[in-house]
mmCIF file of C-alpha atoms and ligand atoms in Angstrom:
data_model
loop_
_atom_site.group_PDB
_atom_site.id
_atom_site.type_symbol
_atom_site.label_atom_id
_atom_site.label_comp_id
_atom_site.label_asym_id
_atom_site.label_seq_id
_atom_site.Cartn_x
_atom_site.Cartn_y
_atom_site.Cartn_z
ATOM 1 C CA MET A 1 12.471 14.968 3.084
ATOM 2 C CA ILE A 2 9.122 13.570 1.938
ATOM 3 C CA VAL A 3 8.217 9.888 2.151
ATOM 4 C CA GLY A 4 5.688 8.649 -0.406
ATOM 5 C CA VAL A 5 3.461 5.617 0.096
ATOM 6 C CA GLU A 6 1.812 3.874 -2.873
ATOM 7 C CA CYS A 7 -1.018 1.444 -2.093
ATOM 8 C CA THR A 8 -3.865 1.925 -4.614
ATOM 9 C CA ALA A 9 -3.787 -1.517 -6.234
ATOM 10 C CA HIS A 10 -1.265 -4.352 -6.625
ATOM 11 C CA THR A 11 1.843 -2.545 -5.377
ATOM 12 C CA PHE A 12 2.927 -1.398 -1.943
ATOM 13 C CA GLY A 13 5.758 1.054 -2.455
ATOM 14 C CA VAL A 14 7.761 3.550 -0.441
ATOM 15 C CA GLY A 15 9.822 6.296 -2.070
ATOM 16 C CA ILE A 16 11.896 9.053 -0.513
ATOM 17 C CA VAL A 17 12.398 12.428 -2.179
ATOM 18 C CA LYS A 18 14.452 15.472 -1.193
ATOM 19 C CA ASN A 19 14.395 18.630 -3.350
ATOM 20 C CA ALA A 20 12.927 16.754 -6.327
ATOM 21 C CA LYS A 21 15.703 14.152 -6.111
ATOM 22 C CA ILE A 22 14.607 10.531 -5.674
ATOM 23 C CA LEU A 23 16.763 8.956 -2.980
ATOM 24 C CA VAL A 24 15.151 5.543 -3.029
ATOM 25 C CA ASN A 25 12.200 3.682 -4.549
ATOM 26 C CA VAL A 26 11.314 0.368 -2.890
ATOM 27 C CA ARG A 27 8.329 -1.723 -3.930
ATOM 28 C CA ASP A 28 6.708 -5.044 -3.191
ATOM 29 C CA MET A 29 4.113 -6.265 -5.657
ATOM 30 C CA TYR A 30 1.202 -8.618 -5.123
ATOM 31 C CA ARG A 31 1.353 -11.201 -7.910
ATOM 32 C CA THR A 32 -0.617 -14.272 -8.934
ATOM 33 C CA GLU A 33 0.292 -17.294 -11.059
ATOM 34 C CA THR A 34 -3.263 -17.612 -12.355
ATOM 35 C CA GLY A 35 -6.256 -15.341 -11.844
ATOM 36 C CA GLY A 36 -6.421 -11.613 -11.142
ATOM 37 C CA ILE A 37 -6.224 -9.390 -8.062
ATOM 38 C CA ILE A 38 -8.400 -10.305 -5.068
ATOM 39 C CA PRO A 39 -8.768 -6.930 -3.281
ATOM 40 C CA ILE A 40 -8.916 -8.293 0.274
ATOM 41 C CA GLU A 41 -5.885 -10.549 -0.316
ATOM 42 C CA CYS A 42 -4.035 -7.656 -1.890
ATOM 43 C CA ALA A 43 -4.790 -5.382 1.093
ATOM 44 C CA LYS A 44 -3.493 -8.103 3.404
ATOM 45 C CA HIS A 45 -0.306 -8.217 1.334
ATOM 46 C CA HIS A 46 0.140 -4.444 1.801
ATOM 47 C CA THR A 47 -0.335 -4.660 5.567
ATOM 48 C CA ASP A 48 2.116 -7.587 5.799
ATOM 49 C CA VAL A 49 4.933 -5.902 3.853
ATOM 50 C CA ALA A 50 4.406 -2.241 4.857
ATOM 51 C CA ASN A 51 6.838 -2.006 7.757
ATOM 52 C CA ARG A 52 9.567 -3.973 6.041
ATOM 53 C CA VAL A 53 9.344 -1.867 2.855
ATOM 54 C CA PHE A 54 9.345 1.376 4.876
ATOM 55 C CA GLU A 55 12.321 0.410 7.048
ATOM 56 C CA SER A 56 14.242 -0.870 4.041
ATOM 57 C CA ALA A 57 13.625 2.426 2.176
ATOM 58 C CA LEU A 58 14.961 4.457 5.115
ATOM 59 C CA ALA A 59 17.989 2.184 5.479
ATOM 60 C CA GLN A 60 18.833 2.224 1.745
ATOM 61 C CA ALA A 61 18.526 6.019 1.640
ATOM 62 C CA LYS A 62 20.563 6.270 4.876
ATOM 63 C CA GLN A 63 17.931 8.609 6.295
ATOM 64 C CA ASP A 64 16.567 9.074 9.768
ATOM 65 C CA LYS A 65 12.856 8.839 10.557
ATOM 66 C CA GLY A 66 13.086 12.091 12.486
ATOM 67 C CA ASP A 67 13.886 14.071 9.310
ATOM 68 C CA ILE A 68 10.639 13.180 7.539
ATOM 69 C CA LYS A 69 8.647 16.400 6.970
ATOM 70 C CA ALA A 70 5.445 14.739 5.738
ATOM 71 C CA ILE A 71 3.994 11.494 4.419
ATOM 72 C CA ALA A 72 2.589 11.645 0.896
ATOM 73 C CA LEU A 73 -0.119 9.021 0.512
ATOM 74 C CA SER A 74 -1.878 7.770 -2.629
ATOM 75 C CA ASN A 75 -5.354 8.043 -1.083
ATOM 76 C CA ALA A 76 -7.147 7.972 -4.480
ATOM 77 C CA PRO A 77 -8.298 6.342 -6.735
ATOM 78 C CA GLY A 78 -8.070 2.588 -6.326
ATOM 79 C CA LEU A 79 -9.303 -0.554 -4.619
ATOM 80 C CA ALA A 80 -10.885 0.465 -1.306
ATOM 81 C CA PRO A 81 -9.340 -2.328 0.841
ATOM 82 C CA CYS A 82 -5.866 -1.506 -0.517
ATOM 83 C CA LEU A 83 -6.334 2.234 0.000
ATOM 84 C CA LEU A 84 -7.471 1.587 3.582
ATOM 85 C CA ALA A 85 -4.406 -0.552 4.302
ATOM 86 C CA GLY A 86 -2.184 2.283 3.079
ATOM 87 C CA LEU A 87 -4.154 4.909 4.980
ATOM 88 C CA ARG A 88 -3.857 2.967 8.229
ATOM 89 C CA PHE A 89 -0.099 2.620 7.755
ATOM 90 C CA ALA A 90 0.442 6.297 6.819
ATOM 91 C CA LYS A 91 -1.669 7.531 9.726
ATOM 92 C CA GLY A 92 0.341 5.380 12.117
ATOM 93 C CA ILE A 93 3.607 6.982 11.033
ATOM 94 C CA ALA A 94 2.149 10.505 10.843
ATOM 95 C CA LYS A 95 0.879 10.231 14.408
ATOM 96 C CA GLU A 96 4.071 8.647 15.736
ATOM 97 C CA LEU A 97 6.236 11.399 14.199
ATOM 98 C CA ASP A 98 3.645 14.177 14.559
ATOM 99 C CA ILE A 99 3.822 15.132 10.870
ATOM 100 C CA PRO A 100 1.111 15.903 8.274
ATOM 101 C CA ILE A 101 -0.163 13.770 5.397
ATOM 102 C CA ILE A 102 -0.249 14.996 1.784
ATOM 103 C CA PRO A 103 -3.106 13.253 -0.051
ATOM 104 C CA VAL A 104 -1.945 12.501 -3.614
ATOM 105 C CA ASN A 105 -4.120 11.329 -6.494
ATOM 106 C CA HIS A 106 -2.378 8.288 -7.987
ATOM 107 C CA CYS A 107 -3.169 9.231 -11.612
ATOM 108 C CA VAL A 108 -1.904 12.782 -11.117
ATOM 109 C CA ALA A 109 1.316 11.299 -9.692
ATOM 110 C CA HIS A 110 1.774 9.230 -12.901
ATOM 111 C CA LEU A 111 1.459 12.537 -14.812
ATOM 112 C CA GLU A 112 3.743 14.634 -12.598
ATOM 113 C CA ILE A 113 6.525 12.049 -12.686
ATOM 114 C CA GLY A 114 6.054 11.876 -16.476
ATOM 115 C CA ARG A 115 6.720 15.616 -16.671
ATOM 116 C CA SER A 116 9.837 15.324 -14.528
ATOM 117 C CA ALA A 117 11.944 14.525 -17.626
ATOM 118 C CA GLY A 118 11.607 18.188 -18.602
ATOM 119 C CA ALA A 119 8.669 18.580 -21.003
ATOM 120 C CA LYS A 120 7.002 21.990 -20.560
ATOM 121 C CA ASP A 121 3.574 21.901 -22.190
ATOM 122 C CA GLN A 122 2.783 18.370 -23.170
ATOM 123 C CA VAL A 123 0.031 16.027 -24.194
ATOM 124 C CA LEU A 124 0.102 13.094 -21.793
ATOM 125 C CA LEU A 125 -0.795 9.615 -22.900
ATOM 126 C CA TYR A 126 -1.630 7.849 -19.651
ATOM 127 C CA THR A 127 -1.759 4.094 -20.185
ATOM 128 C CA SER A 128 -2.129 1.959 -17.110
ATOM 129 C CA GLY A 129 -4.173 -0.908 -15.706
ATOM 130 C CA ALA A 130 -7.437 0.844 -14.971
ATOM 131 C CA ASN A 131 -6.904 4.053 -16.939
ATOM 132 C CA THR A 132 -6.357 5.064 -20.530
ATOM 133 C CA GLN A 133 -6.548 8.810 -21.003
ATOM 134 C CA ILE A 134 -5.226 11.525 -23.296
ATOM 135 C CA ILE A 135 -4.624 14.534 -21.096
ATOM 136 C CA ALA A 136 -3.447 18.133 -21.342
ATOM 137 C CA PHE A 137 -3.207 20.787 -18.635
ATOM 138 C CA ALA A 138 -5.603 23.735 -19.014
ATOM 139 C CA SER A 139 -7.161 26.234 -16.564
ATOM 140 C CA GLY A 140 -5.948 24.650 -13.342
ATOM 141 C CA LYS A 141 -6.751 21.017 -14.057
ATOM 142 C CA TYR A 142 -5.494 18.036 -16.001
ATOM 143 C CA ARG A 143 -8.227 17.950 -18.661
ATOM 144 C CA ILE A 144 -9.164 14.683 -20.301
ATOM 145 C CA PHE A 145 -9.376 15.060 -24.080
ATOM 146 C CA GLY A 146 -10.070 11.437 -24.736
ATOM 147 C CA GLU A 147 -10.272 8.198 -22.821
ATOM 148 C CA THR A 148 -11.353 4.599 -22.952
ATOM 149 C CA LEU A 149 -15.102 4.137 -23.040
ATOM 150 C CA ASP A 150 -14.850 0.764 -21.307
ATOM 151 C CA ILE A 151 -11.777 -0.966 -19.841
ATOM 152 C CA GLY A 152 -8.249 0.404 -19.483
ATOM 153 C CA ILE A 153 -5.538 -0.811 -21.872
ATOM 154 C CA GLY A 154 -3.686 -2.620 -19.061
ATOM 155 C CA ASN A 155 -6.879 -4.346 -17.979
ATOM 156 C CA LEU A 156 -7.360 -5.492 -21.587
ATOM 157 C CA LEU A 157 -3.882 -7.043 -21.535
ATOM 158 C CA ASP A 158 -4.412 -8.534 -18.068
ATOM 159 C CA LYS A 159 -7.842 -9.961 -18.939
ATOM 160 C CA PHE A 160 -6.489 -11.694 -22.034
ATOM 161 C CA ALA A 161 -3.549 -12.988 -20.021
ATOM 162 C CA ARG A 162 -5.868 -14.313 -17.329
ATOM 163 C CA HIS A 163 -8.117 -15.924 -19.955
ATOM 164 C CA THR A 164 -5.168 -17.766 -21.448
ATOM 165 C CA GLY A 165 -3.641 -18.773 -18.113
ATOM 166 C CA MET A 166 -0.664 -16.413 -18.100
ATOM 167 C CA GLY A 167 -1.348 -14.925 -14.632
ATOM 168 C CA PHE A 168 -0.941 -11.324 -13.464
ATOM 169 C CA PRO A 169 0.501 -8.947 -14.619
ATOM 170 C CA GLY A 170 -0.155 -9.852 -18.238
ATOM 171 C CA GLY A 171 1.551 -6.959 -20.052
ATOM 172 C CA PRO A 172 5.179 -8.169 -19.842
ATOM 173 C CA ARG A 173 4.245 -11.745 -20.811
ATOM 174 C CA ILE A 174 2.187 -10.556 -23.791
ATOM 175 C CA GLU A 175 5.104 -8.368 -24.890
ATOM 176 C CA GLU A 176 7.368 -11.457 -24.967
ATOM 177 C CA TYR A 177 4.899 -13.590 -26.995
ATOM 178 C CA ALA A 178 4.258 -10.695 -29.403
ATOM 179 C CA LYS A 179 7.906 -10.741 -30.491
ATOM 180 C CA LYS A 180 7.267 -14.043 -32.296
ATOM 181 C CA GLY A 181 3.802 -13.256 -33.667
ATOM 182 C CA LYS A 182 2.262 -11.987 -36.898
ATOM 183 C CA TYR A 183 -0.788 -9.847 -37.617
ATOM 184 C CA VAL A 184 -4.406 -11.029 -37.436
ATOM 185 C CA GLU A 185 -7.262 -8.579 -37.861
ATOM 186 C CA LEU A 186 -9.004 -7.304 -34.713
ATOM 187 C CA PRO A 187 -11.711 -4.632 -34.255
ATOM 188 C CA TYR A 188 -10.302 -1.092 -34.334
ATOM 189 C CA ALA A 189 -12.623 1.198 -32.350
ATOM 190 C CA ILE A 190 -11.903 4.890 -32.038
ATOM 191 C CA LYS A 191 -14.302 7.849 -32.020
ATOM 192 C CA GLY A 192 -12.690 11.257 -31.953
ATOM 193 C CA MET A 193 -10.227 10.909 -29.108
ATOM 194 C CA ASP A 194 -12.098 8.133 -27.281
ATOM 195 C CA VAL A 195 -11.216 4.468 -27.656
ATOM 196 C CA SER A 196 -12.992 1.220 -26.839
ATOM 197 C CA PHE A 197 -11.353 -2.114 -26.118
ATOM 198 C CA SER A 198 -14.188 -4.516 -25.312
ATOM 199 C CA GLY A 199 -14.621 -5.567 -28.970
ATOM 200 C CA ILE A 200 -10.947 -6.533 -29.128
ATOM 201 C CA GLN A 201 -11.331 -8.509 -25.925
ATOM 202 C CA THR A 202 -14.297 -10.508 -27.248
ATOM 203 C CA ARG A 203 -12.647 -11.173 -30.624
ATOM 204 C CA LEU A 204 -9.419 -12.320 -28.962
ATOM 205 C CA GLN A 205 -11.336 -14.833 -26.871
ATOM 206 C CA GLN A 206 -13.170 -16.125 -29.962
ATOM 207 C CA LEU A 207 -9.946 -16.512 -31.930
ATOM 208 C CA TYR A 208 -8.223 -18.178 -28.982
ATOM 209 C CA ALA A 209 -11.093 -20.706 -28.718
ATOM 210 C CA LYS A 210 -10.635 -21.453 -32.433
ATOM 211 C CA GLY A 211 -6.991 -22.324 -31.798
ATOM 212 C CA GLU A 212 -5.271 -19.194 -33.175
ATOM 213 C CA SER A 213 -1.668 -19.056 -31.956
ATOM 214 C CA ILE A 214 -1.009 -17.149 -28.759
ATOM 215 C CA GLU A 215 1.970 -15.382 -30.343
ATOM 216 C CA ASP A 216 -0.149 -14.034 -33.213
ATOM 217 C CA LEU A 217 -2.920 -12.940 -30.879
ATOM 218 C CA CYS A 218 -0.462 -11.103 -28.620
ATOM 219 C CA PHE A 219 1.148 -9.396 -31.623
ATOM 220 C CA ALA A 220 -2.212 -8.362 -33.087
ATOM 221 C CA LEU A 221 -3.433 -7.170 -29.692
ATOM 222 C CA GLN A 222 -0.444 -4.864 -29.246
ATOM 223 C CA GLU A 223 -0.439 -3.546 -32.824
ATOM 224 C CA THR A 224 -4.173 -2.804 -32.855
ATOM 225 C CA ALA A 225 -4.722 -1.396 -29.362
ATOM 226 C CA PHE A 226 -1.520 0.664 -29.411
ATOM 227 C CA ALA A 227 -2.320 2.075 -32.876
ATOM 228 C CA MET A 228 -5.647 3.333 -31.483
ATOM 229 C CA LEU A 229 -3.801 5.083 -28.642
ATOM 230 C CA ILE A 230 -1.311 6.677 -31.018
ATOM 231 C CA GLU A 231 -4.107 7.898 -33.295
ATOM 232 C CA ALA A 232 -5.980 9.492 -30.374
ATOM 233 C CA ALA A 233 -2.805 11.078 -28.974
ATOM 234 C CA GLU A 234 -1.839 12.452 -32.381
ATOM 235 C CA ARG A 235 -5.297 13.955 -32.831
ATOM 236 C CA ALA A 236 -5.026 15.640 -29.427
ATOM 237 C CA MET A 237 -1.610 17.067 -30.365
ATOM 238 C CA ALA A 238 -2.967 18.359 -33.682
ATOM 239 C CA HIS A 239 -6.011 19.999 -32.055
ATOM 240 C CA THR A 240 -4.130 21.622 -29.185
ATOM 241 C CA GLY A 241 -1.062 22.507 -31.240
ATOM 242 C CA LYS A 242 1.185 20.993 -28.574
ATOM 243 C CA LYS A 243 4.624 19.775 -29.617
ATOM 244 C CA GLU A 244 5.498 17.425 -26.757
ATOM 245 C CA LEU A 245 4.202 13.966 -25.917
ATOM 246 C CA VAL A 246 4.794 12.265 -22.590
ATOM 247 C CA LEU A 247 3.915 8.591 -22.160
ATOM 248 C CA GLY A 248 3.109 7.326 -18.671
ATOM 249 C CA GLY A 249 1.492 4.539 -16.627
ATOM 250 C CA GLY A 250 2.497 0.886 -16.348
ATOM 251 C CA VAL A 251 1.749 -0.080 -19.968
ATOM 252 C CA ALA A 252 4.302 2.557 -21.041
ATOM 253 C CA CYS A 253 6.958 -0.040 -20.069
ATOM 254 C CA ASN A 254 6.146 -1.718 -23.373
ATOM 255 C CA ALA A 255 8.973 -1.174 -25.888
ATOM 256 C CA ARG A 256 6.655 -1.424 -28.895
ATOM 257 C CA LEU A 257 4.296 1.249 -27.521
ATOM 258 C CA GLN A 258 7.276 3.535 -26.876
ATOM 259 C CA GLU A 259 8.561 2.909 -30.398
ATOM 260 C CA MET A 260 5.175 3.768 -31.938
ATOM 261 C CA CYS A 261 5.009 7.011 -29.919
ATOM 262 C CA ARG A 262 8.517 7.931 -31.023
ATOM 263 C CA MET A 263 7.691 7.301 -34.698
ATOM 264 C CA MET A 264 4.536 9.407 -34.565
ATOM 265 C CA CYS A 265 6.375 12.269 -32.850
ATOM 266 C CA GLU A 266 9.238 12.157 -35.372
ATOM 267 C CA ASP A 267 6.728 12.381 -38.211
ATOM 268 C CA ARG A 268 5.185 15.551 -36.781
ATOM 269 C CA LYS A 269 8.479 17.018 -35.511
ATOM 270 C CA ALA A 270 7.374 16.809 -31.895
ATOM 271 C CA SER A 271 9.406 15.653 -28.908
ATOM 272 C CA PHE A 272 8.719 12.462 -27.029
ATOM 273 C CA SER A 273 9.658 11.435 -23.500
ATOM 274 C CA CYS A 274 8.920 8.622 -21.135
ATOM 275 C CA PRO A 275 10.260 8.096 -17.594
ATOM 276 C CA ASP A 276 12.381 5.155 -16.500
ATOM 277 C CA LYS A 277 10.568 1.801 -16.045
ATOM 278 C CA SER A 278 10.916 1.931 -12.258
ATOM 279 C CA LEU A 279 8.855 5.144 -12.284
ATOM 280 C CA LEU A 280 6.224 3.933 -14.772
ATOM 281 C CA VAL A 281 4.710 1.041 -12.885
ATOM 282 C CA ASP A 282 3.108 1.904 -9.566
ATOM 283 C CA ASN A 283 5.754 3.115 -7.138
ATOM 284 C CA GLY A 284 6.232 5.199 -4.005
ATOM 285 C CA ALA A 285 8.753 7.600 -5.571
ATOM 286 C CA MET A 286 6.167 9.169 -7.886
ATOM 287 C CA ILE A 287 3.889 9.728 -4.867
ATOM 288 C CA ALA A 288 6.746 11.306 -2.871
ATOM 289 C CA TYR A 289 7.802 13.417 -5.873
ATOM 290 C CA THR A 290 4.275 14.765 -6.429
ATOM 291 C CA GLY A 291 3.739 15.105 -2.677
ATOM 292 C CA GLU A 292 6.817 17.294 -2.362
ATOM 293 C CA ILE A 293 5.607 19.639 -5.122
ATOM 294 C CA MET A 294 2.197 19.873 -3.393
ATOM 295 C CA PHE A 295 3.796 20.344 0.041
ATOM 296 C CA LYS A 296 5.880 23.249 -1.262
ATOM 297 C CA ALA A 297 2.621 24.773 -2.540
ATOM 298 C CA GLY A 298 1.212 24.540 0.988
ATOM 299 C CA ILE A 299 -0.923 21.408 0.605
ATOM 300 C CA LYS A 300 -0.985 19.166 3.690
ATOM 301 C CA LYS A 301 -3.525 17.724 6.119
ATOM 302 C CA LYS A 302 -3.695 16.540 9.695
ATOM 303 C CA ALA A 303 -3.661 12.735 9.739
ATOM 304 C CA GLU A 304 -7.176 12.525 11.189
ATOM 305 C CA ASP A 305 -8.584 14.653 8.337
ATOM 306 C CA VAL A 306 -7.410 12.334 5.562
ATOM 307 C CA ASP A 307 -9.708 9.713 4.078
ATOM 308 C CA ILE A 308 -9.633 7.479 1.008
ATOM 309 C CA LEU A 309 -11.328 8.568 -2.262
ATOM 310 C CA PRO A 310 -11.609 5.331 -4.280
ATOM 311 C CA ARG A 311 -13.301 6.968 -7.303
ATOM 312 C CA GLU A 312 -11.621 10.377 -7.566
ATOM 313 C CA ARG A 313 -10.902 11.165 -11.227
ATOM 314 C CA THR A 314 -7.851 12.880 -12.700
ATOM 315 C CA ASP A 315 -9.970 15.910 -13.639
ATOM 316 C CA ASP A 316 -11.515 16.170 -10.148
ATOM 317 C CA VAL A 317 -8.184 17.380 -8.749
ATOM 318 C CA LYS A 318 -7.548 21.145 -8.538
ATOM 319 C CA VAL A 319 -3.925 21.502 -9.576
ATOM 320 C CA THR A 320 -3.058 24.593 -7.507
ATOM 321 C CA TRP A 321 0.692 23.909 -7.683
ATOM 322 C CA ARG A 322 1.046 24.685 -11.420
HETATM 323 P P1 ATP B 1 -3.995 2.904 -12.592
HETATM 324 O O1 ATP B 1 -2.718 3.687 -12.669
HETATM 325 O O2 ATP B 1 -4.914 3.192 -13.727
HETATM 326 O O3 ATP B 1 -4.661 2.977 -11.271
HETATM 327 P P2 ATP B 1 -2.530 0.480 -12.131
HETATM 328 O O4 ATP B 1 -1.979 1.270 -11.028
HETATM 329 O O5 ATP B 1 -3.033 -0.886 -11.904
HETATM 330 O O6 ATP B 1 -3.649 1.344 -12.839
HETATM 331 P P3 ATP B 1 0.090 0.532 -13.327
HETATM 332 O O7 ATP B 1 0.899 -0.089 -12.239
HETATM 333 O O8 ATP B 1 0.380 1.941 -13.675
HETATM 334 O O9 ATP B 1 -1.482 0.365 -13.272
HETATM 335 O O10 ATP B 1 0.250 -0.408 -14.598
HETATM 336 C C1 ATP B 1 -0.006 -1.791 -14.485
HETATM 337 C C2 ATP B 1 -0.327 -2.301 -15.862
HETATM 338 O O11 ATP B 1 0.844 -2.211 -16.691
HETATM 339 C C3 ATP B 1 -0.753 -3.748 -15.863
HETATM 340 O O12 ATP B 1 -1.953 -3.843 -16.600
HETATM 341 C C4 ATP B 1 0.392 -4.473 -16.589
HETATM 342 O O13 ATP B 1 -0.014 -5.590 -17.329
HETATM 343 C C5 ATP B 1 0.903 -3.361 -17.484
HETATM 344 N N1 ATP B 1 2.293 -3.571 -17.920
HETATM 345 C C6 ATP B 1 3.409 -3.702 -17.168
HETATM 346 N N2 ATP B 1 4.497 -3.957 -17.960
HETATM 347 C C7 ATP B 1 4.047 -3.975 -19.235
HETATM 348 C C8 ATP B 1 4.646 -4.206 -20.512
HETATM 349 N N3 ATP B 1 5.933 -4.479 -20.633
HETATM 350 N N4 ATP B 1 3.849 -4.156 -21.618
HETATM 351 C C9 ATP B 1 2.539 -3.887 -21.500
HETATM 352 N N5 ATP B 1 1.914 -3.672 -20.335
HETATM 353 C C10 ATP B 1 2.632 -3.725 -19.218
HETATM 354 FE FE1 FE2 B 2 -0.911 3.156 -11.662
#
């Protein structure tokens, strides 16, 4: 039994996995009514809820502490204060139970859980708050074929939401408004497989100041930014000859983005998959799931040897378990 702890940003989560089966996935998210994440406040949130989330996960899964083989911890990448809060908590448990820690890269966990639906050799479209990457596995690493040149797609949504007073997280609220909107033209910036969102952000703010309706802006934002992602993903599939697309990360919760992926894949006779919502947004189960795969490949560390790596990239990680 592996317990996974997620702590990299807004969410403190604990998941429990046994033989690739998710027994439980408990999360507590730091939210705001207005404004974005304040890292120190968010870290305090994690420390406050950690024990309760952990105990509740064990109780819901009807498991005993003594059966935990290792703690998988999302030690990278993320907000340093949040990572430290998680590290302190994981070390406490590891020392108490005398078990090792498996350091898991958060982005790699989004990818591994995306693959859990059964795709064999896929292109991964990773769309989350801080990251937007088009990825395929080659020569022992998750290679980045294309990515955002500035902010992540989720951050674009969250920034616009913050600007217009919607609070955090912005994605779900924008999705609701978009249902009643119509198209307005926004900058469409893609070079090869790289995308850029800052022009969209500026234009949205200008149009909002001019009194353009929030519904139309939300609709146009989704249609334009998502179309760029689909174009980049399709180009990666064409170049690599891969026939499977997996969508992952928190923004993948968006029904319109899923629909656009599905349409593109149907057109090129490729398959498309996307995990359940509870596994798309940050969660402890994806950390436990990835941790178990790594553990079985012999990857584990003594608690005192684990540190946080706030800036570790997806393609820094040697994927020795594939
Ligand atoms: P990263 O994985 O890059 O470190 P993160 O952990 O902050 O970033 P996730 O939890 O994977 O990101 O995703 C959070 C993002 O998902 C937020 O930007 C949020 O607005 C967005 N999001 C959540 N639900 C939806 C939705 N229905 N439509 C669009 N975006 C959404
Ligand atoms: Fe994430």
